[in-house]
Short mmCIF file of N, CA and C in Angstrom, two decimals:
data_model
loop_
_atom_site.label_atom_id
_atom_site.label_comp_id
_atom_site.label_asym_id
_atom_site.label_seq_id
_atom_site.Cartn_x
_atom_site.Cartn_y
_atom_site.Cartn_z
N MET A 1 27.48 -67.85 -15.59
CA MET A 1 28.31 -67.17 -16.84
C MET A 1 29.58 -66.74 -15.84
N LYS A 2 30.29 -66.45 -16.81
CA LYS A 2 31.60 -65.64 -16.00
C LYS A 2 31.73 -64.81 -15.87
N LYS A 3 31.76 -64.01 -14.54
CA LYS A 3 31.64 -62.34 -14.28
C LYS A 3 33.05 -61.86 -14.37
N THR A 4 33.27 -61.59 -15.70
CA THR A 4 34.66 -60.77 -16.11
C THR A 4 34.51 -59.29 -16.02
N VAL A 5 35.69 -58.63 -16.09
CA VAL A 5 35.74 -57.07 -16.30
C VAL A 5 34.92 -56.73 -17.03
N ARG A 6 35.02 -56.97 -18.22
CA ARG A 6 34.23 -57.09 -19.54
C ARG A 6 32.57 -57.15 -18.98
N THR A 7 32.14 -57.81 -18.76
CA THR A 7 30.87 -58.00 -18.36
C THR A 7 30.21 -57.08 -16.99
N LYS A 8 31.00 -56.76 -16.51
CA LYS A 8 30.85 -55.93 -15.43
C LYS A 8 30.72 -54.40 -16.12
N VAL A 9 31.97 -54.05 -16.54
CA VAL A 9 31.57 -52.47 -17.47
C VAL A 9 30.22 -52.53 -17.92
N MET A 10 30.18 -53.55 -19.40
CA MET A 10 28.48 -53.60 -19.73
C MET A 10 27.27 -53.55 -19.19
N ALA A 11 27.59 -54.04 -17.69
CA ALA A 11 26.32 -54.22 -16.47
C ALA A 11 26.41 -52.37 -16.37
N THR A 12 27.33 -52.18 -15.73
CA THR A 12 27.49 -50.82 -15.75
C THR A 12 26.91 -49.71 -16.42
N ILE A 13 27.46 -49.78 -17.55
CA ILE A 13 27.17 -48.92 -18.72
C ILE A 13 25.41 -48.86 -18.96
N LEU A 14 24.80 -49.70 -19.40
CA LEU A 14 23.81 -50.73 -19.16
C LEU A 14 22.89 -50.01 -18.32
N ALA A 15 23.25 -49.95 -16.74
CA ALA A 15 22.56 -49.28 -15.80
C ALA A 15 22.12 -47.60 -15.77
N ALA A 16 23.23 -47.14 -16.41
CA ALA A 16 23.67 -45.80 -16.21
C ALA A 16 22.68 -45.26 -17.35
N VAL A 17 22.70 -46.08 -18.57
CA VAL A 17 21.46 -45.62 -19.58
C VAL A 17 20.28 -45.78 -19.18
N CYS A 18 19.86 -46.51 -18.40
CA CYS A 18 18.74 -47.02 -18.19
C CYS A 18 18.15 -45.94 -17.42
N ALA A 19 19.32 -45.62 -16.49
CA ALA A 19 19.14 -44.25 -15.06
C ALA A 19 18.98 -43.01 -15.80
N LEU A 20 19.75 -42.87 -16.93
CA LEU A 20 19.41 -41.66 -17.50
C LEU A 20 17.91 -41.36 -18.36
N SER A 21 18.04 -42.43 -19.26
CA SER A 21 16.33 -42.68 -19.93
C SER A 21 15.29 -42.62 -19.00
N THR A 22 15.45 -43.22 -18.33
CA THR A 22 14.40 -43.46 -17.20
C THR A 22 14.20 -41.25 -16.42
N GLY A 23 15.24 -41.04 -15.62
CA GLY A 23 15.20 -39.36 -15.58
C GLY A 23 15.16 -38.45 -16.45
N ALA A 24 15.36 -38.85 -17.68
CA ALA A 24 14.79 -37.48 -18.91
C ALA A 24 13.59 -37.78 -19.20
N ALA A 25 12.95 -39.17 -19.18
CA ALA A 25 11.58 -39.40 -19.26
C ALA A 25 10.69 -38.84 -18.28
N ILE A 26 11.29 -38.78 -16.42
CA ILE A 26 10.43 -38.23 -15.77
C ILE A 26 10.45 -36.42 -15.90
N SER A 27 11.64 -36.39 -16.06
CA SER A 27 12.01 -34.97 -16.71
C SER A 27 10.96 -34.14 -17.60
N ALA A 28 11.08 -35.11 -18.78
CA ALA A 28 9.52 -34.87 -19.67
C ALA A 28 8.27 -34.50 -19.27
N VAL A 29 7.88 -35.58 -18.32
CA VAL A 29 6.19 -35.51 -18.21
C VAL A 29 6.50 -34.94 -16.88
N SER A 30 7.19 -34.31 -15.93
CA SER A 30 7.03 -33.67 -15.24
C SER A 30 6.86 -31.76 -15.87
N ALA A 31 7.86 -31.81 -16.89
CA ALA A 31 7.75 -30.68 -17.52
C ALA A 31 6.58 -30.13 -18.17
N ASN A 32 6.04 -31.36 -18.84
CA ASN A 32 4.71 -31.21 -19.29
C ASN A 32 4.01 -30.34 -18.17
N ALA A 33 3.83 -31.38 -17.26
CA ALA A 33 2.52 -31.20 -16.42
C ALA A 33 2.71 -29.94 -15.29
N ALA A 34 4.11 -29.21 -15.32
CA ALA A 34 4.39 -27.97 -14.86
C ALA A 34 4.25 -26.86 -16.00
N ILE A 35 3.77 -26.99 -16.71
CA ILE A 35 3.46 -26.00 -17.83
C ILE A 35 2.73 -25.35 -17.88
N VAL A 36 2.85 -23.80 -18.21
CA VAL A 36 1.86 -22.79 -17.74
C VAL A 36 0.16 -23.44 -17.73
N ARG A 37 -0.56 -23.38 -17.08
CA ARG A 37 -1.89 -23.44 -17.47
C ARG A 37 -2.66 -22.15 -17.61
N VAL A 38 -3.75 -22.40 -17.98
CA VAL A 38 -4.61 -21.48 -18.41
C VAL A 38 -5.42 -21.03 -17.21
N ILE A 39 -5.28 -19.38 -17.24
CA ILE A 39 -5.79 -19.07 -15.85
C ILE A 39 -7.11 -19.10 -15.98
N ARG A 40 -7.17 -18.11 -17.07
CA ARG A 40 -9.11 -18.00 -17.39
C ARG A 40 -9.19 -17.48 -19.34
N VAL A 41 -9.80 -17.72 -19.78
CA VAL A 41 -10.29 -17.14 -21.07
C VAL A 41 -11.17 -16.77 -20.91
N GLU A 42 -11.38 -15.68 -22.07
CA GLU A 42 -12.36 -14.65 -21.47
C GLU A 42 -12.84 -14.22 -22.62
N THR A 43 -14.07 -13.30 -23.08
CA THR A 43 -14.42 -12.71 -24.24
C THR A 43 -15.10 -11.68 -23.69
N ARG A 44 -15.13 -10.43 -24.76
CA ARG A 44 -15.46 -8.96 -24.31
C ARG A 44 -15.84 -8.51 -25.80
N ALA A 45 -17.15 -7.72 -25.53
CA ALA A 45 -17.32 -6.84 -26.88
C ALA A 45 -17.02 -5.40 -26.74
N THR A 46 -16.64 -4.60 -27.63
CA THR A 46 -16.82 -3.27 -27.86
C THR A 46 -17.66 -2.92 -28.83
N SER A 47 -18.57 -1.64 -28.17
CA SER A 47 -19.44 -1.48 -28.68
C SER A 47 -19.55 -0.04 -29.74
N GLU A 48 -20.58 0.34 -30.44
CA GLU A 48 -20.43 1.84 -31.15
C GLU A 48 -20.90 2.73 -30.05
N ALA A 49 -20.92 3.83 -30.07
CA ALA A 49 -21.73 4.36 -29.56
C ALA A 49 -22.71 5.01 -29.20
N ASN A 50 -23.94 5.15 -28.31
CA ASN A 50 -25.44 5.04 -28.49
C ASN A 50 -25.64 6.04 -29.73
N ASN A 51 -26.36 6.29 -30.53
CA ASN A 51 -27.04 7.67 -31.24
C ASN A 51 -28.13 7.34 -31.49
N GLU A 52 -28.83 8.73 -31.03
CA GLU A 52 -30.45 8.47 -31.19
C GLU A 52 -31.25 8.10 -32.22
N THR A 53 -30.45 8.35 -33.61
CA THR A 53 -30.86 7.91 -34.87
C THR A 53 -30.69 6.55 -35.01
N LYS A 54 -30.01 5.74 -34.76
CA LYS A 54 -29.33 4.67 -35.19
C LYS A 54 -30.23 3.38 -33.85
N PRO A 55 -30.32 2.74 -34.28
CA PRO A 55 -31.34 1.05 -33.65
C PRO A 55 -30.08 1.12 -32.46
N ALA A 56 -30.12 0.04 -31.55
CA ALA A 56 -29.29 -0.14 -30.50
C ALA A 56 -28.20 -0.44 -30.76
N PRO A 57 -26.90 -0.20 -30.30
CA PRO A 57 -25.74 -0.42 -30.95
C PRO A 57 -25.41 -1.50 -31.05
N LYS A 58 -24.61 -1.73 -32.51
CA LYS A 58 -24.10 -3.19 -32.68
C LYS A 58 -22.63 -3.45 -32.49
N ALA A 59 -22.17 -4.84 -32.43
CA ALA A 59 -20.65 -5.02 -31.69
C ALA A 59 -19.67 -4.47 -33.07
N THR A 60 -18.92 -4.27 -32.86
CA THR A 60 -17.90 -4.05 -34.11
C THR A 60 -16.51 -4.74 -34.30
N ALA A 61 -16.61 -5.32 -32.88
CA ALA A 61 -15.21 -5.75 -32.66
C ALA A 61 -15.21 -6.70 -31.42
N ARG A 62 -14.61 -7.75 -31.56
CA ARG A 62 -14.72 -8.50 -30.25
C ARG A 62 -13.24 -9.34 -30.25
N SER A 63 -12.87 -9.46 -28.96
CA SER A 63 -11.30 -9.90 -27.98
C SER A 63 -11.68 -10.55 -27.34
N CYS A 64 -10.51 -11.58 -27.44
CA CYS A 64 -10.73 -13.39 -26.30
C CYS A 64 -9.15 -13.16 -25.50
N ALA A 65 -9.12 -13.54 -24.72
CA ALA A 65 -7.85 -13.44 -23.95
C ALA A 65 -7.52 -14.61 -23.88
N TYR A 66 -5.98 -15.18 -23.42
CA TYR A 66 -5.68 -16.43 -22.74
C TYR A 66 -4.27 -15.77 -21.81
N THR A 67 -4.18 -16.35 -20.56
CA THR A 67 -3.38 -15.86 -19.72
C THR A 67 -2.48 -17.19 -19.01
N MET A 68 -1.24 -16.66 -19.27
CA MET A 68 -0.20 -17.44 -18.97
C MET A 68 0.90 -16.78 -18.30
N THR A 69 1.56 -17.67 -17.25
CA THR A 69 2.58 -17.12 -16.05
C THR A 69 3.69 -17.13 -17.05
N GLY A 70 4.63 -16.12 -16.79
CA GLY A 70 6.02 -15.76 -17.25
C GLY A 70 6.63 -14.69 -16.97
N TYR A 71 7.67 -14.36 -17.53
CA TYR A 71 8.54 -13.45 -17.31
C TYR A 71 8.96 -12.41 -18.31
N ASP A 72 8.54 -12.79 -19.95
CA ASP A 72 8.59 -12.31 -20.94
C ASP A 72 7.59 -13.00 -21.66
N TRP A 73 7.11 -12.32 -22.81
CA TRP A 73 6.38 -12.80 -23.90
C TRP A 73 6.42 -12.84 -25.47
N ASN A 74 6.04 -13.58 -26.01
CA ASN A 74 6.36 -13.54 -26.99
C ASN A 74 5.29 -14.32 -28.17
N TYR A 75 4.92 -13.99 -29.45
CA TYR A 75 4.48 -15.18 -30.03
C TYR A 75 4.66 -15.62 -31.63
N SER A 76 4.13 -16.32 -32.00
CA SER A 76 4.31 -16.56 -33.72
C SER A 76 2.59 -16.88 -34.35
N ALA A 77 2.56 -16.39 -35.42
CA ALA A 77 1.11 -16.27 -35.95
C ALA A 77 1.20 -16.67 -37.46
N ASP A 78 0.41 -17.42 -38.16
CA ASP A 78 0.14 -18.05 -39.53
C ASP A 78 -0.80 -17.26 -40.50
N SER A 79 -1.52 -15.93 -39.87
CA SER A 79 -2.33 -15.10 -40.60
C SER A 79 -2.46 -13.62 -39.55
N VAL A 80 -3.16 -13.19 -40.43
CA VAL A 80 -3.20 -11.63 -39.50
C VAL A 80 -4.96 -11.35 -39.52
N ASN A 81 -5.85 -12.52 -39.06
CA ASN A 81 -6.99 -12.45 -39.07
C ASN A 81 -7.47 -11.52 -38.32
N VAL A 82 -6.54 -11.82 -36.68
CA VAL A 82 -6.43 -11.81 -35.39
C VAL A 82 -5.11 -10.91 -35.17
N LYS A 83 -5.40 -10.07 -34.60
CA LYS A 83 -4.24 -9.01 -34.35
C LYS A 83 -4.07 -9.18 -32.53
N ILE A 84 -2.88 -9.74 -32.43
CA ILE A 84 -2.68 -10.56 -30.63
C ILE A 84 -1.80 -9.68 -30.29
N THR A 85 -1.88 -9.17 -29.23
CA THR A 85 -1.44 -7.95 -28.01
C THR A 85 -0.96 -8.90 -26.85
N CYS A 86 -0.40 -8.54 -25.93
CA CYS A 86 -0.26 -8.67 -24.38
C CYS A 86 -0.23 -7.92 -23.38
N ASP A 87 -0.94 -7.78 -22.54
CA ASP A 87 -0.95 -7.54 -21.57
C ASP A 87 0.05 -7.81 -20.26
N PHE A 88 0.89 -7.32 -20.33
CA PHE A 88 1.99 -8.42 -19.30
C PHE A 88 2.37 -7.65 -18.05
N ASN A 89 1.77 -8.08 -17.07
CA ASN A 89 1.77 -7.66 -15.51
C ASN A 89 2.73 -7.99 -14.75
N TYR A 90 4.33 -7.23 -14.57
CA TYR A 90 5.49 -7.34 -13.92
C TYR A 90 5.30 -7.84 -12.33
N SER A 91 4.40 -7.63 -11.87
CA SER A 91 4.06 -7.89 -10.34
C SER A 91 3.91 -9.14 -9.96
N THR A 92 3.09 -9.83 -11.28
CA THR A 92 2.32 -11.18 -10.99
C THR A 92 3.04 -12.15 -11.81
N LYS A 93 4.09 -11.58 -12.67
CA LYS A 93 4.24 -12.35 -14.00
C LYS A 93 3.49 -13.13 -14.89
N THR A 94 2.56 -12.40 -14.93
CA THR A 94 0.96 -12.85 -15.69
C THR A 94 1.12 -12.38 -17.53
N CYS A 95 1.32 -13.03 -18.32
CA CYS A 95 0.98 -12.70 -19.41
C CYS A 95 -0.60 -12.63 -20.04
N ARG A 96 -1.40 -12.05 -20.41
CA ARG A 96 -2.51 -12.42 -21.09
C ARG A 96 -2.70 -12.19 -22.32
N PHE A 97 -2.47 -12.87 -22.94
CA PHE A 97 -2.67 -12.60 -24.25
C PHE A 97 -4.34 -12.45 -24.96
N ILE A 98 -3.83 -11.18 -25.77
CA ILE A 98 -5.51 -10.33 -26.22
C ILE A 98 -5.26 -10.88 -27.88
N GLY A 99 -6.60 -11.52 -27.97
CA GLY A 99 -6.71 -11.80 -29.44
C GLY A 99 -7.64 -10.87 -30.04
N THR A 100 -7.64 -10.18 -31.00
CA THR A 100 -8.41 -9.19 -31.31
C THR A 100 -9.14 -9.52 -32.74
N ALA A 101 -10.19 -9.27 -32.91
CA ALA A 101 -10.77 -9.99 -34.73
C ALA A 101 -10.43 -8.79 -35.65
N VAL A 102 -9.67 -8.91 -36.83
CA VAL A 102 -9.49 -8.31 -37.69
C VAL A 102 -10.56 -8.49 -38.54
N ALA A 103 -10.40 -9.37 -39.14
CA ALA A 103 -11.30 -10.15 -40.31
C ALA A 103 -11.55 -11.69 -40.40
N PRO A 104 -12.61 -12.19 -40.91
CA PRO A 104 -13.22 -13.51 -40.92
C PRO A 104 -11.95 -14.70 -41.20
N GLY A 105 -12.42 -15.35 -40.44
CA GLY A 105 -10.85 -16.83 -40.73
C GLY A 105 -10.21 -17.22 -39.31
N THR A 106 -9.51 -18.01 -39.83
CA THR A 106 -8.83 -18.56 -38.64
C THR A 106 -7.13 -18.17 -38.45
N THR A 107 -6.62 -18.28 -37.39
CA THR A 107 -5.16 -18.03 -37.04
C THR A 107 -4.83 -18.87 -36.30
N ASN A 108 -3.95 -19.73 -36.62
CA ASN A 108 -2.75 -20.16 -35.71
C ASN A 108 -1.95 -19.97 -35.07
N ALA A 109 -1.60 -19.87 -33.82
CA ALA A 109 -0.44 -19.30 -33.49
C ALA A 109 0.04 -20.01 -32.14
N THR A 110 1.59 -19.70 -31.78
CA THR A 110 1.63 -20.03 -30.59
C THR A 110 1.94 -19.19 -29.56
N LEU A 111 1.47 -19.42 -28.43
CA LEU A 111 2.09 -18.15 -27.70
C LEU A 111 3.06 -18.40 -26.27
N LYS A 112 3.95 -17.60 -26.29
CA LYS A 112 5.06 -17.98 -25.58
C LYS A 112 5.58 -16.88 -24.55
N ALA A 113 5.80 -17.83 -23.17
CA ALA A 113 5.93 -17.03 -22.17
C ALA A 113 7.09 -17.80 -21.48
N LYS A 114 8.24 -16.58 -21.03
CA LYS A 114 9.75 -17.55 -20.62
C LYS A 114 9.65 -17.84 -19.46
N ARG A 115 10.22 -18.54 -18.94
CA ARG A 115 10.02 -19.14 -17.51
C ARG A 115 11.39 -18.52 -16.64
N ALA A 116 11.38 -19.16 -15.21
CA ALA A 116 12.42 -18.47 -14.82
C ALA A 116 13.61 -18.89 -14.72
N ASP A 117 13.78 -19.98 -15.80
CA ASP A 117 14.95 -21.04 -16.40
C ASP A 117 15.44 -20.51 -17.62
N GLY A 118 14.77 -19.57 -18.02
CA GLY A 118 15.32 -19.00 -19.45
C GLY A 118 15.00 -19.64 -20.49
N LYS A 119 14.02 -20.64 -20.58
CA LYS A 119 13.48 -21.19 -21.44
C LYS A 119 12.05 -21.05 -21.45
N TRP A 120 11.08 -21.26 -22.92
CA TRP A 120 9.98 -20.95 -23.33
C TRP A 120 9.43 -21.90 -23.11
N ASP A 121 7.88 -21.72 -22.38
CA ASP A 121 6.50 -22.45 -22.37
C ASP A 121 6.10 -21.98 -23.76
N ASN A 122 5.71 -22.94 -24.55
CA ASN A 122 4.18 -22.63 -25.97
C ASN A 122 3.47 -22.95 -25.86
N ILE A 123 2.72 -22.47 -26.31
CA ILE A 123 0.83 -22.85 -26.19
C ILE A 123 0.48 -22.81 -27.56
N PRO A 124 0.15 -24.04 -28.48
CA PRO A 124 -0.27 -23.64 -29.94
C PRO A 124 -1.92 -23.37 -29.31
N VAL A 125 -2.55 -22.46 -30.03
CA VAL A 125 -3.57 -22.22 -29.91
C VAL A 125 -4.61 -22.07 -31.22
N ARG A 126 -5.74 -21.80 -31.49
CA ARG A 126 -6.20 -21.17 -32.89
C ARG A 126 -7.14 -20.34 -32.56
N PHE A 127 -7.42 -19.10 -32.78
CA PHE A 127 -8.35 -17.84 -32.60
C PHE A 127 -9.34 -17.97 -34.12
N THR A 128 -10.19 -18.32 -34.00
CA THR A 128 -11.42 -18.64 -35.04
C THR A 128 -12.38 -17.15 -35.01
N VAL A 129 -12.55 -16.56 -36.05
CA VAL A 129 -13.14 -15.36 -36.20
C VAL A 129 -14.62 -15.49 -37.01
N ASP A 130 -15.81 -15.04 -36.86
CA ASP A 130 -16.98 -15.53 -37.37
C ASP A 130 -17.37 -14.19 -38.37
N SER A 131 -18.12 -14.40 -39.05
CA SER A 131 -18.44 -13.23 -40.40
C SER A 131 -18.77 -11.87 -39.54
N SER A 132 -19.49 -12.07 -37.86
CA SER A 132 -19.78 -10.87 -37.30
C SER A 132 -18.61 -10.31 -36.17
N LEU A 133 -17.79 -10.94 -36.65
CA LEU A 133 -16.16 -10.76 -36.11
C LEU A 133 -16.47 -11.18 -34.17
N ASN A 134 -16.83 -12.04 -34.19
CA ASN A 134 -17.17 -12.75 -32.87
C ASN A 134 -15.70 -13.68 -32.87
N ILE A 135 -15.00 -13.98 -31.62
CA ILE A 135 -13.69 -14.08 -31.56
C ILE A 135 -13.46 -15.37 -30.91
N SER A 136 -13.15 -16.70 -31.06
CA SER A 136 -12.85 -17.76 -29.89
C SER A 136 -11.58 -18.12 -30.01
N VAL A 137 -10.87 -18.75 -28.91
CA VAL A 137 -9.68 -19.18 -28.86
C VAL A 137 -9.71 -20.54 -28.43
N VAL A 138 -8.91 -21.56 -28.90
CA VAL A 138 -8.93 -23.14 -28.31
C VAL A 138 -7.96 -23.92 -27.93
N LYS A 139 -6.98 -24.21 -27.25
CA LYS A 139 -5.80 -25.13 -27.42
C LYS A 139 -5.39 -26.03 -28.02
N THR A 140 -4.90 -26.22 -29.54
CA THR A 140 -5.33 -26.72 -30.39
C THR A 140 -3.91 -28.10 -30.02
N GLY A 141 -2.84 -28.23 -29.00
CA GLY A 141 -2.01 -29.13 -28.73
C GLY A 141 -1.39 -28.97 -27.74
N ASN A 142 -0.89 -30.10 -27.47
CA ASN A 142 -0.04 -30.12 -26.30
C ASN A 142 0.96 -29.22 -25.79
N ALA A 143 1.25 -28.56 -24.34
CA ALA A 143 2.01 -27.10 -24.75
C ALA A 143 3.19 -28.02 -24.70
N PHE A 144 4.62 -27.37 -24.90
CA PHE A 144 5.72 -27.91 -25.12
C PHE A 144 7.05 -26.50 -24.84
N VAL A 145 7.96 -27.18 -24.22
CA VAL A 145 9.18 -25.92 -24.08
C VAL A 145 10.12 -26.09 -24.90
N THR A 146 10.90 -24.85 -25.27
CA THR A 146 12.32 -24.50 -26.14
C THR A 146 13.26 -23.32 -25.52
N SER A 147 14.24 -23.55 -26.22
CA SER A 147 15.39 -22.82 -25.24
C SER A 147 14.87 -21.48 -25.72
N ASN A 148 14.51 -21.00 -26.90
CA ASN A 148 14.40 -19.61 -27.30
C ASN A 148 13.20 -19.65 -28.38
#
């Protein structure tokens, strides 16, 4: 095959495209691997005050937490069965999302923590509340990064 200028230019362009796509794939894989990991998921119950005339106190609400690392926080949710708040620790850059049961049902939410580069780590989760207002949270999909 004749090595013309046209052939050399095409080979150079193809090599550059391959290098860019390989770099993008590596970047995407490493970003997904480096995305915020769960530090801990915890559950705690709040109870009524003891009253001598009543039997043992019963749980009136429950909450669970999902912790991420970040410089700011936000979330989106598809229902109001769960009240979502965040206990943000400025010194450790920790976002502790707290879901408190409001009504039985499920709430699909995306928990967001801002990274140092200004992008947002997003974790899709599902809060499930039973008829006794016991609550649990599970991760429902892969973490992903957005610019806002």
